């Protein structure tokens, strides 16, 4: 068997070997890094666009601004109006929802109040809390919604049927009749007193001397 002569492999310094490995890694990793960077930039652009849309307060939309003025005056928005705000002024949705939740709590407290006096007390306490916790436009808007909620509730049959206070436990019609009688009550009392005096037996006068 013929023995092949040994051909020595040229010696490469260690630094050269490391450089080759580094070049190969760079060739593999660099495209991945570029792709990740491009994807990250695209995601950031999309996020910025979403945030910009969510922060849109509808300043350039006359109808959206009209609906916001209605809300700031203390009036509720209809479901259709809220849908318009969500579409064209999404940046105001959270603000409106927060105030409406506060208003609903005040309305519920007024409904649960047992008397008319208690309803007034609920409104008074709510006004105190609003004045304590808010300032500026936030204060003004909340006070207007409180006033509107109270005004709307006072127009309901539920409110009219409530007694004035806890001691006034008569039926509503009796209370109404009593209020109508009150201006004439002093005259009625005087008339009854005269009738009792006339019907009582007169003292007998002895004429015998």
PDB file of C-alpha atoms in Angstrom:
ATOM      1  CA  UNK A   1       0.000   0.000   0.000  1.00  0.00           C
ATOM      2  CA  UNK A   2       1.309   3.334  -0.976  1.00  0.00           C
ATOM      3  CA  UNK A   3       1.515   5.775   1.858  1.00  0.00           C
ATOM      4  CA  UNK A   4       0.457   9.287   0.978  1.00  0.00           C
ATOM      5  CA  UNK A   5       2.847  11.884   2.085  1.00  0.00           C
ATOM      6  CA  UNK A   6       1.607  14.043   4.949  1.00  0.00           C
ATOM      7  CA  UNK A   7       0.720  17.525   3.825  1.00  0.00           C
ATOM      8  CA  UNK A   8       0.899  19.889   6.732  1.00  0.00           C
ATOM      9  CA  UNK A   9      -2.027  22.316   7.231  1.00  0.00           C
ATOM     10  CA  UNK A  10      -0.840  25.848   7.170  1.00  0.00           C
ATOM     11  CA  UNK A  11      -0.853  27.241  10.673  1.00  0.00           C
ATOM     12  CA  UNK A  12      -3.297  30.099  11.269  1.00  0.00           C
ATOM     13  CA  UNK A  13      -2.870  32.367  14.232  1.00  0.00           C
ATOM     14  CA  UNK A  14      -5.652  32.223  16.838  1.00  0.00           C
ATOM     15  CA  UNK A  15      -6.609  35.817  16.218  1.00  0.00           C
ATOM     16  CA  UNK A  16      -7.262  35.049  12.561  1.00  0.00           C
ATOM     17  CA  UNK A  17      -9.513  32.118  13.487  1.00  0.00           C
ATOM     18  CA  UNK A  18     -11.496  34.286  15.872  1.00  0.00           C
ATOM     19  CA  UNK A  19     -11.932  36.903  13.189  1.00  0.00           C
ATOM     20  CA  UNK A  20     -13.328  34.333  10.777  1.00  0.00           C
ATOM     21  CA  UNK A  21     -15.856  33.164  13.353  1.00  0.00           C
ATOM     22  CA  UNK A  22     -16.787  36.747  14.123  1.00  0.00           C
ATOM     23  CA  UNK A  23     -17.321  37.514  10.448  1.00  0.00           C
ATOM     24  CA  UNK A  24     -19.580  34.489  10.037  1.00  0.00           C
ATOM     25  CA  UNK A  25     -21.640  35.457  13.090  1.00  0.00           C
ATOM     26  CA  UNK A  26     -21.949  38.994  11.843  1.00  0.00           C
ATOM     27  CA  UNK A  27     -23.172  37.772   8.466  1.00  0.00           C
ATOM     28  CA  UNK A  28     -25.921  35.776  10.201  1.00  0.00           C
ATOM     29  CA  UNK A  29     -26.908  38.148  13.020  1.00  0.00           C
ATOM     30  CA  UNK A  30     -26.792  41.486  11.244  1.00  0.00           C
ATOM     31  CA  UNK A  31     -29.792  40.877   8.936  1.00  0.00           C
ATOM     32  CA  UNK A  32     -31.807  39.682  11.949  1.00  0.00           C
ATOM     33  CA  UNK A  33     -30.940  42.827  13.884  1.00  0.00           C
ATOM     34  CA  UNK A  34     -31.909  45.029  10.955  1.00  0.00           C
ATOM     35  CA  UNK A  35     -35.231  43.199  10.608  1.00  0.00           C
ATOM     36  CA  UNK A  36     -35.969  43.554  14.341  1.00  0.00           C
ATOM     37  CA  UNK A  37     -35.134  47.256  14.253  1.00  0.00           C
ATOM     38  CA  UNK A  38     -37.423  47.831  11.282  1.00  0.00           C
ATOM     39  CA  UNK A  39     -40.257  45.896  12.951  1.00  0.00           C
ATOM     40  CA  UNK A  40     -39.802  47.884  16.177  1.00  0.00           C
ATOM     41  CA  UNK A  41     -39.921  51.190  14.324  1.00  0.00           C
ATOM     42  CA  UNK A  42     -43.080  50.148  12.504  1.00  0.00           C
ATOM     43  CA  UNK A  43     -44.725  49.075  15.771  1.00  0.00           C
ATOM     44  CA  UNK A  44     -43.805  52.388  17.400  1.00  0.00           C
ATOM     45  CA  UNK A  45     -45.285  54.306  14.475  1.00  0.00           C
ATOM     46  CA  UNK A  46     -48.511  52.311  14.687  1.00  0.00           C
ATOM     47  CA  UNK A  47     -48.687  52.859  18.456  1.00  0.00           C
ATOM     48  CA  UNK A  48     -48.159  56.588  18.002  1.00  0.00           C
ATOM     49  CA  UNK A  49     -50.953  56.680  15.424  1.00  0.00           C
ATOM     50  CA  UNK A  50     -53.303  54.827  17.784  1.00  0.00           C
ATOM     51  CA  UNK A  51     -52.431  57.138  20.679  1.00  0.00           C
ATOM     52  CA  UNK A  52     -52.983  60.187  18.509  1.00  0.00           C
ATOM     53  CA  UNK A  53     -56.389  58.851  17.472  1.00  0.00           C
ATOM     54  CA  UNK A  54     -57.330  58.046  21.073  1.00  0.00           C
ATOM     55  CA  UNK A  55     -56.313  61.538  22.177  1.00  0.00           C
ATOM     56  CA  UNK A  56     -58.414  63.215  19.495  1.00  0.00           C
ATOM     57  CA  UNK A  57     -60.850  65.565  21.258  1.00  0.00           C
ATOM     58  CA  UNK A  58     -62.734  66.483  18.097  1.00  0.00           C
ATOM     59  CA  UNK A  59     -61.498  70.077  18.092  1.00  0.00           C
ATOM     60  CA  UNK A  60     -61.819  70.217  14.303  1.00  0.00           C
ATOM     61  CA  UNK A  61     -65.296  68.654  14.287  1.00  0.00           C
ATOM     62  CA  UNK A  62     -68.117  71.206  14.852  1.00  0.00           C
ATOM     63  CA  UNK A  63     -70.714  68.572  15.719  1.00  0.00           C
ATOM     64  CA  UNK A  64     -68.438  66.891  18.248  1.00  0.00           C
ATOM     65  CA  UNK A  65     -67.747  70.271  19.846  1.00  0.00           C
ATOM     66  CA  UNK A  66     -71.483  71.026  19.972  1.00  0.00           C
ATOM     67  CA  UNK A  67     -72.122  67.728  21.770  1.00  0.00           C
ATOM     68  CA  UNK A  68     -69.317  68.463  24.223  1.00  0.00           C
ATOM     69  CA  UNK A  69     -70.844  71.863  24.983  1.00  0.00           C
ATOM     70  CA  UNK A  70     -74.164  70.152  25.642  1.00  0.00           C
ATOM     71  CA  UNK A  71     -72.480  67.752  28.052  1.00  0.00           C
ATOM     72  CA  UNK A  72     -70.568  70.540  29.794  1.00  0.00           C
ATOM     73  CA  UNK A  73     -73.852  72.395  30.354  1.00  0.00           C
ATOM     74  CA  UNK A  74     -75.014  69.524  32.569  1.00  0.00           C
ATOM     75  CA  UNK A  75     -77.144  67.589  30.084  1.00  0.00           C
ATOM     76  CA  UNK A  76     -76.926  63.877  29.358  1.00  0.00           C
ATOM     77  CA  UNK A  77     -75.891  62.692  25.902  1.00  0.00           C
ATOM     78  CA  UNK A  78     -78.083  60.171  24.102  1.00  0.00           C
ATOM     79  CA  UNK A  79     -76.628  56.778  23.057  1.00  0.00           C
ATOM     80  CA  UNK A  80     -76.446  58.037  19.465  1.00  0.00           C
ATOM     81  CA  UNK A  81     -74.582  61.160  20.546  1.00  0.00           C
ATOM     82  CA  UNK A  82     -72.129  59.100  22.602  1.00  0.00           C
ATOM     83  CA  UNK A  83     -71.521  56.851  19.588  1.00  0.00           C
ATOM     84  CA  UNK A  84     -70.616  59.954  17.571  1.00  0.00           C
ATOM     85  CA  UNK A  85     -68.210  61.108  20.295  1.00  0.00           C
ATOM     86  CA  UNK A  86     -66.552  57.676  20.376  1.00  0.00           C
ATOM     87  CA  UNK A  87     -65.980  57.863  16.647  1.00  0.00           C
ATOM     88  CA  UNK A  88     -64.913  61.475  16.197  1.00  0.00           C
ATOM     89  CA  UNK A  89     -63.677  62.559  19.650  1.00  0.00           C
ATOM     90  CA  UNK A  90     -62.449  59.374  21.353  1.00  0.00           C
ATOM     91  CA  UNK A  91     -60.148  61.363  23.604  1.00  0.00           C
ATOM     92  CA  UNK A  92     -63.198  62.666  25.516  1.00  0.00           C
ATOM     93  CA  UNK A  93     -64.908  59.316  26.115  1.00  0.00           C
ATOM     94  CA  UNK A  94     -63.162  58.452  29.392  1.00  0.00           C
ATOM     95  CA  UNK A  95     -63.789  61.948  30.748  1.00  0.00           C
ATOM     96  CA  UNK A  96     -67.507  61.780  29.937  1.00  0.00           C
ATOM     97  CA  UNK A  97     -67.864  58.244  31.285  1.00  0.00           C
ATOM     98  CA  UNK A  98     -66.263  59.213  34.605  1.00  0.00           C
ATOM     99  CA  UNK A  99     -68.617  62.145  35.194  1.00  0.00           C
ATOM    100  CA  UNK A 100     -71.637  60.087  34.124  1.00  0.00           C
ATOM    101  CA  UNK A 101     -70.752  57.353  36.631  1.00  0.00           C
ATOM    102  CA  UNK A 102     -70.599  60.002  39.351  1.00  0.00           C
ATOM    103  CA  UNK A 103     -73.977  61.375  38.232  1.00  0.00           C
ATOM    104  CA  UNK A 104     -75.557  57.918  38.253  1.00  0.00           C
ATOM    105  CA  UNK A 105     -74.403  57.427  41.846  1.00  0.00           C
ATOM    106  CA  UNK A 106     -76.015  60.738  42.837  1.00  0.00           C
ATOM    107  CA  UNK A 107     -79.246  59.803  41.052  1.00  0.00           C
ATOM    108  CA  UNK A 108     -79.326  56.441  42.822  1.00  0.00           C
ATOM    109  CA  UNK A 109     -78.747  58.104  46.197  1.00  0.00           C
ATOM    110  CA  UNK A 110     -81.670  60.463  45.562  1.00  0.00           C
ATOM    111  CA  UNK A 111     -83.929  57.559  44.615  1.00  0.00           C
ATOM    112  CA  UNK A 112     -82.991  55.701  47.797  1.00  0.00           C
ATOM    113  CA  UNK A 113     -83.610  58.761  49.987  1.00  0.00           C
ATOM    114  CA  UNK A 114     -86.830  58.100  51.987  1.00  0.00           C
ATOM    115  CA  UNK A 115     -88.097  61.706  52.094  1.00  0.00           C
ATOM    116  CA  UNK A 116     -87.960  64.945  50.133  1.00  0.00           C
ATOM    117  CA  UNK A 117     -85.789  66.460  52.846  1.00  0.00           C
ATOM    118  CA  UNK A 118     -83.360  63.555  52.469  1.00  0.00           C
ATOM    119  CA  UNK A 119     -83.192  64.141  48.707  1.00  0.00           C
ATOM    120  CA  UNK A 120     -82.179  67.740  49.359  1.00  0.00           C
ATOM    121  CA  UNK A 121     -79.594  66.527  51.876  1.00  0.00           C
ATOM    122  CA  UNK A 122     -78.121  64.091  49.326  1.00  0.00           C
ATOM    123  CA  UNK A 123     -77.735  66.932  46.822  1.00  0.00           C
ATOM    124  CA  UNK A 124     -76.191  69.210  49.457  1.00  0.00           C
ATOM    125  CA  UNK A 125     -73.619  66.610  50.516  1.00  0.00           C
ATOM    126  CA  UNK A 126     -72.761  65.863  46.883  1.00  0.00           C
ATOM    127  CA  UNK A 127     -72.190  69.567  46.221  1.00  0.00           C
ATOM    128  CA  UNK A 128     -69.876  69.791  49.240  1.00  0.00           C
ATOM    129  CA  UNK A 129     -67.795  66.849  47.997  1.00  0.00           C
ATOM    130  CA  UNK A 130     -67.555  68.329  44.506  1.00  0.00           C
ATOM    131  CA  UNK A 131     -66.412  71.692  45.871  1.00  0.00           C
ATOM    132  CA  UNK A 132     -63.869  69.916  48.045  1.00  0.00           C
ATOM    133  CA  UNK A 133     -62.329  67.706  45.351  1.00  0.00           C
ATOM    134  CA  UNK A 134     -62.481  69.732  42.121  1.00  0.00           C
ATOM    135  CA  UNK A 135     -61.658  73.165  40.756  1.00  0.00           C
ATOM    136  CA  UNK A 136     -62.113  75.130  37.564  1.00  0.00           C
ATOM    137  CA  UNK A 137     -64.010  73.551  34.694  1.00  0.00           C
ATOM    138  CA  UNK A 138     -64.129  70.141  36.391  1.00  0.00           C
ATOM    139  CA  UNK A 139     -65.938  71.736  39.340  1.00  0.00           C
ATOM    140  CA  UNK A 140     -68.339  73.703  37.150  1.00  0.00           C
ATOM    141  CA  UNK A 141     -69.324  70.744  34.961  1.00  0.00           C
ATOM    142  CA  UNK A 142     -69.969  68.453  37.928  1.00  0.00           C
ATOM    143  CA  UNK A 143     -72.105  71.039  39.740  1.00  0.00           C
ATOM    144  CA  UNK A 144     -74.173  71.527  36.580  1.00  0.00           C
ATOM    145  CA  UNK A 145     -74.742  67.774  36.284  1.00  0.00           C
ATOM    146  CA  UNK A 146     -75.736  67.610  39.958  1.00  0.00           C
ATOM    147  CA  UNK A 147     -78.233  70.449  39.490  1.00  0.00           C
ATOM    148  CA  UNK A 148     -79.683  68.844  36.353  1.00  0.00           C
ATOM    149  CA  UNK A 149     -79.949  65.413  38.007  1.00  0.00           C
ATOM    150  CA  UNK A 150     -81.775  66.930  40.992  1.00  0.00           C
ATOM    151  CA  UNK A 151     -84.076  68.984  38.753  1.00  0.00           C
ATOM    152  CA  UNK A 152     -84.978  65.967  36.606  1.00  0.00           C
ATOM    153  CA  UNK A 153     -85.635  63.763  39.639  1.00  0.00           C
ATOM    154  CA  UNK A 154     -87.879  66.372  41.274  1.00  0.00           C
ATOM    155  CA  UNK A 155     -90.145  66.167  38.205  1.00  0.00           C
ATOM    156  CA  UNK A 156     -90.798  62.438  38.715  1.00  0.00           C
ATOM    157  CA  UNK A 157     -93.850  60.883  40.376  1.00  0.00           C
ATOM    158  CA  UNK A 158     -91.482  58.961  42.634  1.00  0.00           C
ATOM    159  CA  UNK A 159     -90.204  62.187  44.156  1.00  0.00           C
ATOM    160  CA  UNK A 160     -93.670  63.744  44.458  1.00  0.00           C
ATOM    161  CA  UNK A 161     -94.946  60.669  46.304  1.00  0.00           C
ATOM    162  CA  UNK A 162     -92.249  60.886  48.968  1.00  0.00           C
ATOM    163  CA  UNK A 163     -93.199  62.434  52.325  1.00  0.00           C
ATOM    164  CA  UNK A 164     -91.625  65.729  53.255  1.00  0.00           C
ATOM    165  CA  UNK A 165     -89.994  64.151  56.308  1.00  0.00           C
ATOM    166  CA  UNK A 166     -90.155  60.881  58.239  1.00  0.00           C
ATOM    167  CA  UNK A 167     -92.892  62.103  60.633  1.00  0.00           C
ATOM    168  CA  UNK A 168     -95.150  62.942  57.722  1.00  0.00           C
ATOM    169  CA  UNK A 169     -96.462  59.414  57.155  1.00  0.00           C
ATOM    170  CA  UNK A 170     -99.881  60.295  55.748  1.00  0.00           C
ATOM    171  CA  UNK A 171    -100.867  59.246  52.229  1.00  0.00           C
ATOM    172  CA  UNK A 172     -99.895  61.675  49.502  1.00  0.00           C
ATOM    173  CA  UNK A 173    -103.467  62.877  48.802  1.00  0.00           C
ATOM    174  CA  UNK A 174    -104.056  63.580  52.477  1.00  0.00           C
ATOM    175  CA  UNK A 175    -100.832  65.554  52.678  1.00  0.00           C
ATOM    176  CA  UNK A 176    -101.828  67.532  49.603  1.00  0.00           C
ATOM    177  CA  UNK A 177    -105.292  68.227  51.042  1.00  0.00           C
ATOM    178  CA  UNK A 178    -103.764  69.253  54.347  1.00  0.00           C
ATOM    179  CA  UNK A 179    -101.488  71.755  52.615  1.00  0.00           C
ATOM    180  CA  UNK A 180    -104.509  73.223  50.835  1.00  0.00           C
ATOM    181  CA  UNK A 181    -106.360  73.547  54.141  1.00  0.00           C
ATOM    182  CA  UNK A 182    -103.556  75.170  56.095  1.00  0.00           C
ATOM    183  CA  UNK A 183    -104.107  78.815  54.974  1.00  0.00           C
ATOM    184  CA  UNK A 184    -107.773  78.684  56.197  1.00  0.00           C
ATOM    185  CA  UNK A 185    -107.094  76.712  59.348  1.00  0.00           C
ATOM    186  CA  UNK A 186    -107.144  79.667  61.810  1.00  0.00           C
ATOM    187  CA  UNK A 187    -110.553  80.760  60.501  1.00  0.00           C
ATOM    188  CA  UNK A 188    -111.886  77.200  60.734  1.00  0.00           C
ATOM    189  CA  UNK A 189    -110.660  76.856  64.310  1.00  0.00           C
ATOM    190  CA  UNK A 190    -112.335  80.128  65.330  1.00  0.00           C
ATOM    191  CA  UNK A 191    -115.624  79.050  63.736  1.00  0.00           C
ATOM    192  CA  UNK A 192    -115.542  75.707  65.565  1.00  0.00           C
ATOM    193  CA  UNK A 193    -114.860  77.468  68.860  1.00  0.00           C
ATOM    194  CA  UNK A 194    -117.871  79.733  68.349  1.00  0.00           C
ATOM    195  CA  UNK A 195    -120.058  76.741  67.526  1.00  0.00           C
ATOM    196  CA  UNK A 196    -119.022  74.967  70.712  1.00  0.00           C
ATOM    197  CA  UNK A 197    -119.737  78.074  72.775  1.00  0.00           C
ATOM    198  CA  UNK A 198    -123.222  78.439  71.314  1.00  0.00           C
ATOM    199  CA  UNK A 199    -124.094  74.782  71.811  1.00  0.00           C
ATOM    200  CA  UNK A 200    -122.939  74.644  75.438  1.00  0.00           C
ATOM    201  CA  UNK A 201    -125.743  75.094  78.112  1.00  0.00           C
ATOM    202  CA  UNK A 202    -126.172  78.706  79.283  1.00  0.00           C
ATOM    203  CA  UNK A 203    -125.889  79.379  83.038  1.00  0.00           C
ATOM    204  CA  UNK A 204    -129.285  79.767  84.728  1.00  0.00           C
ATOM    205  CA  UNK A 205    -129.936  83.271  86.102  1.00  0.00           C
ATOM    206  CA  UNK A 206    -131.913  83.453  89.374  1.00  0.00           C
ATOM    207  CA  UNK A 207    -134.497  86.263  89.029  1.00  0.00           C
ATOM    208  CA  UNK A 208    -136.125  85.728  92.391  1.00  0.00           C
ATOM    209  CA  UNK A 209    -135.301  88.412  94.906  1.00  0.00           C
TER     210      UNK A 209
END
